[in-house]
Coordinates of C-alpha atoms in Angstrom, one line a residue:
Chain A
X1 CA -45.3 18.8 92.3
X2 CA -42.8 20.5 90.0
X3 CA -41.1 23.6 90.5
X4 CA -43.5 27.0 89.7
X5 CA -43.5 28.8 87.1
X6 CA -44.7 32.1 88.7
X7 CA -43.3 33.1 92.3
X8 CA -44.8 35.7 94.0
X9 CA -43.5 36.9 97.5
X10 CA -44.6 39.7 99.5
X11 CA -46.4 41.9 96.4
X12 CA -47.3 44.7 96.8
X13 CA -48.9 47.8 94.9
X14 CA -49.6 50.9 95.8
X15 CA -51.4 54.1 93.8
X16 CA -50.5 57.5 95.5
X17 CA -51.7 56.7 99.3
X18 CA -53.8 53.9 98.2
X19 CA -53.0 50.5 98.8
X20 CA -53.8 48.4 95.5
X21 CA -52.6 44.8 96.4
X22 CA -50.8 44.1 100.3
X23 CA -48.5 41.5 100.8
X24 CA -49.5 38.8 98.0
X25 CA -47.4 35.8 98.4
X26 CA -48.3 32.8 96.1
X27 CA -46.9 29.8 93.6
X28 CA -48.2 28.7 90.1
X29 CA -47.3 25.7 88.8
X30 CA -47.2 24.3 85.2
X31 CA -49.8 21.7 83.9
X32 CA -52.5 23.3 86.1
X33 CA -55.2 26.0 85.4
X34 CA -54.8 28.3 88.6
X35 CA -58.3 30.8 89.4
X36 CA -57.1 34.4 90.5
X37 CA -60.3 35.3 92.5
X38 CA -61.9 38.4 94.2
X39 CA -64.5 40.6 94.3
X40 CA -64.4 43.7 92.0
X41 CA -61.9 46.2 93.4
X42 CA -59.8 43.2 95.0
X43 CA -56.6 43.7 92.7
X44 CA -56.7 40.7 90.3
X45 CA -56.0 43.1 87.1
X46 CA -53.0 44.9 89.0
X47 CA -51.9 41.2 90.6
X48 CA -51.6 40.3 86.6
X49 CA -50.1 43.6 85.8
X50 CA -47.0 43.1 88.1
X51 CA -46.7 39.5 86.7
X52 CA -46.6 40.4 83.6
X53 CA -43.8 43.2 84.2
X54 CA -46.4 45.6 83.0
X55 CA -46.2 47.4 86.4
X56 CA -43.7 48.0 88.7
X57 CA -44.6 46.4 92.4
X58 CA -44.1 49.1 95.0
X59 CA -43.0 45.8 97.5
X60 CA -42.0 42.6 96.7
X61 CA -41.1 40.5 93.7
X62 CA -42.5 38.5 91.0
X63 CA -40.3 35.8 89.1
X64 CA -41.4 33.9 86.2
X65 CA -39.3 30.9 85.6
X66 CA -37.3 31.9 88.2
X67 CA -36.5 35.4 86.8
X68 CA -38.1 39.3 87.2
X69 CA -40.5 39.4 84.5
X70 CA -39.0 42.6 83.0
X71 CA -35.4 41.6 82.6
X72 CA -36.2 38.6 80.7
X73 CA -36.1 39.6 76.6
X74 CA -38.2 36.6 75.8
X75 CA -41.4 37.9 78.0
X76 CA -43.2 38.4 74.9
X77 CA -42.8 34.9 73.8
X78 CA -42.7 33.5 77.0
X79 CA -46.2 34.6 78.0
X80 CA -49.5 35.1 76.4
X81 CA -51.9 37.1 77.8
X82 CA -55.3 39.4 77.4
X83 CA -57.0 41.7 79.0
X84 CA -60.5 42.5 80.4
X85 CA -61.9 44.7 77.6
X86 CA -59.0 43.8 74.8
X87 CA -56.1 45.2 73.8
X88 CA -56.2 46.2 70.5
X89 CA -57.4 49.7 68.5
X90 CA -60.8 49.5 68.4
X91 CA -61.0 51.5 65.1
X92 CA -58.1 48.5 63.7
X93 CA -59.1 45.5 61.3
X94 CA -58.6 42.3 63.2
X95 CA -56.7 41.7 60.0
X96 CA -54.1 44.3 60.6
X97 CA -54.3 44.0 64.4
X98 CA -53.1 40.2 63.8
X99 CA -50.3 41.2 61.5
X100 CA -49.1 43.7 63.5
X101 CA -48.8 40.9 66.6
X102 CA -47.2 38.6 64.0
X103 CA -44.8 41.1 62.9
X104 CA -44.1 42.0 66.6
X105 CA -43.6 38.2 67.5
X106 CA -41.6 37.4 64.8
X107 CA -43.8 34.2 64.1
X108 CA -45.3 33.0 60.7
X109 CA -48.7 34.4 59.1
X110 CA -49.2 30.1 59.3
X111 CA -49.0 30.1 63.0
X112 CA -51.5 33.4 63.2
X113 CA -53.9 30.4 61.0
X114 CA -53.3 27.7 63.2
X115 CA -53.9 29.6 66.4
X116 CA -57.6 31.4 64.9
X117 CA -58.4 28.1 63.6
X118 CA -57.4 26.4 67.2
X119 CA -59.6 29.3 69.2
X120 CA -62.7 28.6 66.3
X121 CA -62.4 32.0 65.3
X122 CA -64.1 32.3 61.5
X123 CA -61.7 34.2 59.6
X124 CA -64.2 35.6 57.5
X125 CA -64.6 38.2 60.7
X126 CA -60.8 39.4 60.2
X127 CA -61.7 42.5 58.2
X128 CA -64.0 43.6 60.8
X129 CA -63.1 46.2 63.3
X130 CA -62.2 44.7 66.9
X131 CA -64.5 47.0 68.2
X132 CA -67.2 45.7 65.9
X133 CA -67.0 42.7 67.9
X134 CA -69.5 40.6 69.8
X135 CA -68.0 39.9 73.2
X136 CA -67.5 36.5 72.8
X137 CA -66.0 36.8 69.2
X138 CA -63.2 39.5 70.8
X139 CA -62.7 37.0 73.6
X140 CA -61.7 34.4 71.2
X141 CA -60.1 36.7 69.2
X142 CA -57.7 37.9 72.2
X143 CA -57.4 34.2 73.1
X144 CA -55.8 33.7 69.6
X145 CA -53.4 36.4 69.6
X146 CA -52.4 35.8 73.7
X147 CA -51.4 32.0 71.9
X148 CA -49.4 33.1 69.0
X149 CA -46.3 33.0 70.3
X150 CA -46.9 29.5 71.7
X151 CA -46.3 30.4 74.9
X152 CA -45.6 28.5 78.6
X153 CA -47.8 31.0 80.3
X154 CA -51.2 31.8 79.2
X155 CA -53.0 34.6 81.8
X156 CA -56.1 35.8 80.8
X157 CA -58.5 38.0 82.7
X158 CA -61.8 37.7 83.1
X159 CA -62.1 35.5 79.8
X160 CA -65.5 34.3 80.7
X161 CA -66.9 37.9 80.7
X162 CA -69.8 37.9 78.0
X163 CA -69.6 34.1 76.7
X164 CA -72.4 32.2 76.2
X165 CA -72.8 29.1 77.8
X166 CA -70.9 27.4 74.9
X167 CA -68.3 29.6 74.7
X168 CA -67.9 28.8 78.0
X169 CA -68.0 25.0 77.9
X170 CA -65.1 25.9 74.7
X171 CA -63.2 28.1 76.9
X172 CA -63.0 25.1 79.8
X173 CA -62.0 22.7 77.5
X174 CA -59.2 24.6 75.7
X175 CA -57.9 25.5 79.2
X176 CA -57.9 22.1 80.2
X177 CA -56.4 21.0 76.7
X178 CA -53.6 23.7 77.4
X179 CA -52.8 22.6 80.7
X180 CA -52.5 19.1 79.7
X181 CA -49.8 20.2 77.6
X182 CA -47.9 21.2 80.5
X183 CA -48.7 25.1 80.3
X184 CA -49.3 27.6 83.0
X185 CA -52.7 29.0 83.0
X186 CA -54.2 31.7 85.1
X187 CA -57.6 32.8 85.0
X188 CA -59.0 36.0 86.6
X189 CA -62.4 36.2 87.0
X190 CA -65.1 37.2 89.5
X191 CA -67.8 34.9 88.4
X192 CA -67.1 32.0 90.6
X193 CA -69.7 29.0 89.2
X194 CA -67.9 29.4 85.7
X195 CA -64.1 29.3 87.5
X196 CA -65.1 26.4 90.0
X197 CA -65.1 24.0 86.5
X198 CA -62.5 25.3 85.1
X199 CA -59.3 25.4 87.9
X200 CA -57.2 23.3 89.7
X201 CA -55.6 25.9 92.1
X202 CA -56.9 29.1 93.2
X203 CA -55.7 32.5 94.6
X204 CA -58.4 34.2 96.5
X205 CA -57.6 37.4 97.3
X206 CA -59.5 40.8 98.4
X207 CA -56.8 43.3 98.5
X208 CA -55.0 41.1 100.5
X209 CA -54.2 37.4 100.4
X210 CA -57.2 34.9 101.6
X211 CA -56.2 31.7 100.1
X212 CA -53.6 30.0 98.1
X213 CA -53.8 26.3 97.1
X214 CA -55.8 24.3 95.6
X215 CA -59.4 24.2 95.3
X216 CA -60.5 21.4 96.9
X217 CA -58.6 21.9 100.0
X218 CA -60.4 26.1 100.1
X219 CA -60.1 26.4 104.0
X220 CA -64.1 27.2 104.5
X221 CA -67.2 25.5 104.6
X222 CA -69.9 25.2 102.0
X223 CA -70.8 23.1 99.2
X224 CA -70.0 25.2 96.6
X225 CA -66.9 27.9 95.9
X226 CA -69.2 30.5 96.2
X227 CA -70.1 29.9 100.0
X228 CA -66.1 29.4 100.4
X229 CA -65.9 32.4 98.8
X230 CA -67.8 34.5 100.8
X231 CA -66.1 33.0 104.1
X232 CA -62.8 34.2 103.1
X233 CA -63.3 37.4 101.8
X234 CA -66.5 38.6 103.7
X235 CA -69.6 39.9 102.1
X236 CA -73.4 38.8 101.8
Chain B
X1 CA -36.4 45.1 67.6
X2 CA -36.4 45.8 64.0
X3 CA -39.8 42.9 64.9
X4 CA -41.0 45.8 66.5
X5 CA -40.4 48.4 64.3
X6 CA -42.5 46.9 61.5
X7 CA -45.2 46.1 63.7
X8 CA -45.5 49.7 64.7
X9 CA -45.1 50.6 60.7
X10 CA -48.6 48.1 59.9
X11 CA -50.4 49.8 62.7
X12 CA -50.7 53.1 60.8
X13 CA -48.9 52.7 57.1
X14 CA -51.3 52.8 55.2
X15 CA -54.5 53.7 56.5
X16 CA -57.1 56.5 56.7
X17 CA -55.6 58.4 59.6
X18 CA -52.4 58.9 57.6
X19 CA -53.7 59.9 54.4
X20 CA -56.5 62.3 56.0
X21 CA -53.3 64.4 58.0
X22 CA -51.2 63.9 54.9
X23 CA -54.4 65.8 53.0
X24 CA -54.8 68.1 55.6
X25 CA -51.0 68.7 55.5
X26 CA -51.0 69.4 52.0
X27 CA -54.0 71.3 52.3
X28 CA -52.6 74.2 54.4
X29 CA -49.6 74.4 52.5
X30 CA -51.5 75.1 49.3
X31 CA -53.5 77.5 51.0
X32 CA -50.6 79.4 52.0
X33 CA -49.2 79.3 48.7
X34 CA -51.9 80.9 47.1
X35 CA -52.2 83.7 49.6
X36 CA -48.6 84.4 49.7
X37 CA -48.6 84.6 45.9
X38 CA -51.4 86.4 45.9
X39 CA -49.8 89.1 47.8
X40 CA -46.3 89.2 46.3
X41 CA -48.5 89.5 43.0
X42 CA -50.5 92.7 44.0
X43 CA -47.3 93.8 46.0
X44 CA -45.0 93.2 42.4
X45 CA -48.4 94.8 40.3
X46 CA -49.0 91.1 39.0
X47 CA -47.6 87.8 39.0
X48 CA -44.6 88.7 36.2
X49 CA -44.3 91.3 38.9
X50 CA -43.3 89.2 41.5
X51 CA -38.9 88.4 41.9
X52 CA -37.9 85.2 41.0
X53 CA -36.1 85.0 44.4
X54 CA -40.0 84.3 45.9
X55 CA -39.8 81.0 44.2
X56 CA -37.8 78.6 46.8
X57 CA -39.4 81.2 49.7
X58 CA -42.9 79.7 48.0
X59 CA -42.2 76.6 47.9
X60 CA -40.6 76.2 51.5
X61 CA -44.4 76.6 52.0
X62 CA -44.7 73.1 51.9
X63 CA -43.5 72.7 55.5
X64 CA -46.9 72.6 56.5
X65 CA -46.6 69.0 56.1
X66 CA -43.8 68.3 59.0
X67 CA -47.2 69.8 61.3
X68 CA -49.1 66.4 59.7
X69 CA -46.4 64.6 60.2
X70 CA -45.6 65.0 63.8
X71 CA -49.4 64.5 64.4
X72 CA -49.2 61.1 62.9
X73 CA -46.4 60.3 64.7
X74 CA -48.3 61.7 67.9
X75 CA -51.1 59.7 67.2
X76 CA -48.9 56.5 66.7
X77 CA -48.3 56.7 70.7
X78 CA -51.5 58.3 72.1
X79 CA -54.4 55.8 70.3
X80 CA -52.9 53.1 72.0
X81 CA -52.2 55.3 75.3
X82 CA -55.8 56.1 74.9
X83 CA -57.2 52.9 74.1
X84 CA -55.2 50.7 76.7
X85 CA -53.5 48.6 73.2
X86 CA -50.2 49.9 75.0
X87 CA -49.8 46.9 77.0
X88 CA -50.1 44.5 74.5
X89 CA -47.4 46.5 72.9
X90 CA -45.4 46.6 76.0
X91 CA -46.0 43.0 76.5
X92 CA -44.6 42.7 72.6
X93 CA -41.5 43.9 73.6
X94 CA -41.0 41.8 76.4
X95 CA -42.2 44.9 79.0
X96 CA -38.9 46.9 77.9
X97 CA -40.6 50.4 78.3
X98 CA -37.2 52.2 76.3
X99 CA -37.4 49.1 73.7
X100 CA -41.2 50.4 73.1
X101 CA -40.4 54.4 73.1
X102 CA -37.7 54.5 70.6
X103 CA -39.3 51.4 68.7
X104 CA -42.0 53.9 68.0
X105 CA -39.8 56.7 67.6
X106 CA -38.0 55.0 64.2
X107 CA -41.1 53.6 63.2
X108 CA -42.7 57.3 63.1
X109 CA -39.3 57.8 60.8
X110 CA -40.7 55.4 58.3
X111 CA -44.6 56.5 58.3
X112 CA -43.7 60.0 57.6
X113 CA -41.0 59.2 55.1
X114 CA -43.3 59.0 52.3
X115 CA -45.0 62.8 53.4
X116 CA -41.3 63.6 53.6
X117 CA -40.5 62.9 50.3
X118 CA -43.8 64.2 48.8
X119 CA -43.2 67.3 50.9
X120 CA -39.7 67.5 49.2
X121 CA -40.8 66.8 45.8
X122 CA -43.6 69.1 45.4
X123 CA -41.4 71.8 46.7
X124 CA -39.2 71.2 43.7
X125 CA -41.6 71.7 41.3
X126 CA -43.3 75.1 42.8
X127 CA -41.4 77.3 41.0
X128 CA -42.3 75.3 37.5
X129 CA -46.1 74.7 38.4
X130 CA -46.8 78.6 39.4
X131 CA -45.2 79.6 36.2
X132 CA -47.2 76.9 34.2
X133 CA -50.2 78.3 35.5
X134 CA -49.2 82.1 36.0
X135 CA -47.2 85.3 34.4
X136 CA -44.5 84.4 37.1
X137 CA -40.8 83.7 36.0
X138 CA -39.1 81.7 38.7
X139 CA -35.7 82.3 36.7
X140 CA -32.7 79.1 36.5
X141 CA -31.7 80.2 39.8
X142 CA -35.0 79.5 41.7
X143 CA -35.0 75.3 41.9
X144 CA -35.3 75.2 45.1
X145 CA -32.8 71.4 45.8
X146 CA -31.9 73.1 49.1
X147 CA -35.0 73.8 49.9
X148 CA -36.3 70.8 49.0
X149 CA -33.9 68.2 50.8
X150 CA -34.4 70.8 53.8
X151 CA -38.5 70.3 53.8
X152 CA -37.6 66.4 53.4
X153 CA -35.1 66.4 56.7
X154 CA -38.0 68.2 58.6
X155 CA -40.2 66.4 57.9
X156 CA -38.5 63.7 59.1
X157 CA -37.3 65.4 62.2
X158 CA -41.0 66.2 63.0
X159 CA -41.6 62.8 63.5
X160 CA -40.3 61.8 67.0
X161 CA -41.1 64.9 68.2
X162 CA -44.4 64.0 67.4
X163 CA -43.6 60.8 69.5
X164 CA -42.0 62.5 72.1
X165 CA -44.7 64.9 72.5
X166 CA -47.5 62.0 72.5
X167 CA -46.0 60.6 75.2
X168 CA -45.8 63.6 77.0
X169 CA -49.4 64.5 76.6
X170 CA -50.9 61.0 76.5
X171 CA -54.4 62.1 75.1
X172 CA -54.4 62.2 71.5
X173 CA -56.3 65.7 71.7
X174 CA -54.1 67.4 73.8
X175 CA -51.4 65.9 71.7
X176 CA -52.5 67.5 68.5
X177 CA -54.0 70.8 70.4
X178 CA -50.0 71.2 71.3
X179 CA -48.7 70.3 68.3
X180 CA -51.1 72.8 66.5
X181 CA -50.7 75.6 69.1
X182 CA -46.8 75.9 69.2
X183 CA -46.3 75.2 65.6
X184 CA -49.1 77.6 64.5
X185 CA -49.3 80.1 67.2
X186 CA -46.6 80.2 70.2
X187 CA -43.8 79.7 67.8
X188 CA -45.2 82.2 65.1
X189 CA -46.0 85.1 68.0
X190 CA -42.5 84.3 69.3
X191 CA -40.8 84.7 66.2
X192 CA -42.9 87.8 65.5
X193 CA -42.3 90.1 69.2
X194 CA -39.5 88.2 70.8
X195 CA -36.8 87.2 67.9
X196 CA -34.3 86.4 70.2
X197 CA -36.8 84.1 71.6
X198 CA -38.4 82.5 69.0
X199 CA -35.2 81.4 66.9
X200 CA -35.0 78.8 69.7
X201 CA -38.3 77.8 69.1
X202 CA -38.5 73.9 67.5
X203 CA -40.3 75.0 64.8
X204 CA -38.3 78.2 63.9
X205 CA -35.4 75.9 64.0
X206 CA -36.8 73.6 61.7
X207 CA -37.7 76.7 59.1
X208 CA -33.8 77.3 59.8
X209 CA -32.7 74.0 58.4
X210 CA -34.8 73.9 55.1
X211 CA -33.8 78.2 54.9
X212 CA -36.9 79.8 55.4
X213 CA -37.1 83.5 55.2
X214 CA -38.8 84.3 58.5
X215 CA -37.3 87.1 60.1
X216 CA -34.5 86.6 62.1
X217 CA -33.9 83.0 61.3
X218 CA -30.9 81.0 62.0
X219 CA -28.3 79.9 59.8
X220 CA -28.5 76.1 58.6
X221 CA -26.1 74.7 61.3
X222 CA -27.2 76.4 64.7
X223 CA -31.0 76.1 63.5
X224 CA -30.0 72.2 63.2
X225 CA -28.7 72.2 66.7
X226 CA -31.1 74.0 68.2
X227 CA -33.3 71.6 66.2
X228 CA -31.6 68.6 67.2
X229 CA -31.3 69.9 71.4
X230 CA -35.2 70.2 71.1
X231 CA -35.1 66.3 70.6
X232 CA -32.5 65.5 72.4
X233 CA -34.8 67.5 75.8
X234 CA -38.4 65.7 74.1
X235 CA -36.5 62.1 74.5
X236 CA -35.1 62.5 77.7
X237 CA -38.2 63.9 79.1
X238 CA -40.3 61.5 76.6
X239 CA -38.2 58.3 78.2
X240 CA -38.5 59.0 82.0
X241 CA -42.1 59.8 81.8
X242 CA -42.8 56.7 79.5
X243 CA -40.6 54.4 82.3
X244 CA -42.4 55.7 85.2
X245 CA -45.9 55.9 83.9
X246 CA -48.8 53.4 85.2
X247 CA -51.0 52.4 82.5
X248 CA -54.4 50.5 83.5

């Protein structure tokens, strides 16, 4: 296996007295989709926070290609990534919203094309408000943006949330197609039967660290990830 | 960085939000023009009454506009603090938190350039439109170029402590409640009971620089420093609130 991408030792995050995330320790590797899993509460948005140099860890460290996320200058290039619930204005165009990313990035209005057209995003929908969106529209539409850049790390969370079932059978095969390329991909998400056909690795954590590794070799018995599941972090 | 100034320009230039605080800018200003005309009219016995000296002191009336345009600015930080668009932002700019703040902060410079310059401009011609339209005689001496530049530089100053106090307040209502309350009311009462005071105030200062003729003002210079230490305390406070705080 090649070297990892992302390199996660000893994370930690607390929020006043809370503790948010304990003592994560975990590899991601390029070429593979890799599941971040756990229930609601578990940490998975403030895991992908600290890797994306969005938040500070209170312990540990996070390195991607072998460096802190936030003293690398080409973060924004380096990774793509979106957000349960989106990140742009609601009130904003996707038109503008786009042209402010591609004015950020630095890239060309025919990359912000190629990458709506790659995601099957009708650009007829651009002069709509973002938060006139369907759910799966948005979730294309923050896949787009997270790959304008063209970058080597692609985390998305929960990008399943509100696709129908052939957005989702889209969503597996464009994660597959990216991983093939020899990106990184990481995938929150709580709803396992979705995930199972979609990774190659998971990280199952409740708060805490469960599992690391890949998914067939899920240290728990059961036929299907969600029985594994539910060994490893408890519940049901 | 100058990527990430132009993104933050096409998230707000042009675009409702600007032009409905640029209207309401303008909108108090006019106001206050007619009502202090109005009473330098019945106080001269009619508008031919009135000294020509009023006309820059009329048309430095047109600072209402810095109060839109530190708003805007404002704005420019708290929608997205609101909203959660920050991280993308702060992903943008490759999680540098200071890259981000000032980023914004020359950004705002450029949104409210063009209220600046309207500001400035209209300011100029006062003196020539209240005479068009009235008995008053605004006399060779009362173009008002000081004036105007002045209203164009504080207008432009307004802007990143517009940003500065966005960050500070995080909600976009609390932002503008501040921004409304000091400029309209604390600074004002200061001014008004405590002169000593309210000379330091930022937006005392600011009627310093473009030579208002509130009582007790400051001359040019010190109301530009005073000005200027104002921003100088915004940023630093702006910049290690901004690095330390969690967004989620």
């Amino acid at each position: 296996m090649s070297s990892p991408t992302i390199e996660v030792k000893g994370l930690t995050k607390r929020f006043g007295s809370t503790e948010s995330v304990s003592d994560l320790t975990f590899d991601v590797y390029p070429g593979r989709v890799t599941g971040l899993l756990g229930p609601n509460g578990a940490g998975k948005s403030t895991t992908i926070r600290m890797v994306l140099g969005l938040t500070a860890p209170s312990a540990g460290s996070v390195k991607l290609l072998g460096a802190d996320p936030r003293s690398r200058g080409d973060l924004g290039r380096l990774v793509g990534a979106s957000m349960e619930g989106g990140w742009a204005l609601p009130g904003m165009s996707a038109r503008r919203d786009l042209a402010t990313a591609v004015a950020a990035l630095g890239v060309t209005k025919t990359r912000a094309a190629e990458v709506l057209q790659l995601v099957g995003f009708d650009e007829r929908h651009l002069n709509k408000p973002i938060g006139k969106f369907s759910t799966g529209m948005r979730q294309r539409y923050s896949l787009a943006v997270a790959l304008l850049g063209d970058p080597k790390i692609i985390v998305l969370d929960e990008p399943t949330n509100g696709l129908d079932p052939q957005g989702i059978t889209w969503l597996r095969g464009a994660l597959r197609e990216f991983s093939a390329r020899g990106m990184t991909v990481v995938v929150s998400s709580h709803m396992l039967s979705e995930v199972e056909q979609i990774v190659d690795d998971v990280v199952v954590l409740n708060r805490n660290l469960k599992y690391a590794g890949p998914l067939r070799d899920i240290p728990a018995e059961g036929e299907t990830l969600e029985e594994k599941f539910f060994q490893l972090v408890g519940g049901i | 960085m100058l990527q990430l100034v132009r993104s933050e320009v096409r998230k707000v230039f042009p675009s409702l939000m600007w032009v409905a605080l640029l209207g309401l800018g303008l909108a108090l200003a006019i106001i206050t023009i007619i009502t202090e005309f109005n009473s330098a009219a019945e106080a001269g016995g009619g508008a031919s009454g009135i000294p020509s000296e009023q006309g820059p002191i009329l048309a430095g009336y047109w600072m209402s506009v810095h109060l839109a345009a530190s708003i805007v600015a404002a704005l420019m930080v708290t929608r997205e603090q609101d909203s959660g668009a920050i991280e993308r932002t702060l992903l943008f700019a490759s999680s540098s938190r200071q890259r981000t703040l000032w980023s914004k902060t020359l950004a705002s410079l450029v949104v409210v350039a063009p209220m600046a310059l309207l500001a400035g401009l209209l300011s100029l011609f006062t003196p020539t439109i209240l005479a068009a339209v009235t008995d008053f005689e605004p006399g060779n001496e009362s173009y008002p170029w000081t004036t105007a530049l002045g209203l164009f530089g504080i207008c432009l100053l307004a802007a990143p402590w517009g940003v500065f106090i966005g960050i500070i307040c995080r909600s976009s209502i609390i932002a503008a409640l501040v921004l409304v309350f000091t400029t309209l009311v604390v600074d004002v009462f200061l001014i008004g009971s405590v002169p000593v005071v309210g000379r330091m105030t930022f937006t005392v200062a600011l009627s310093s620089v473009y030579g208002g003729e509130t009582a007790g003002n400051l001359e040019f210079l010190p109301g530009l420093a005073v000005a200027m230490i104002w921003l100088v305390i915004g940023g630093a406070l702006a910049s290690l609130v901004f690095s330390r705080r969690e967004f989620k």
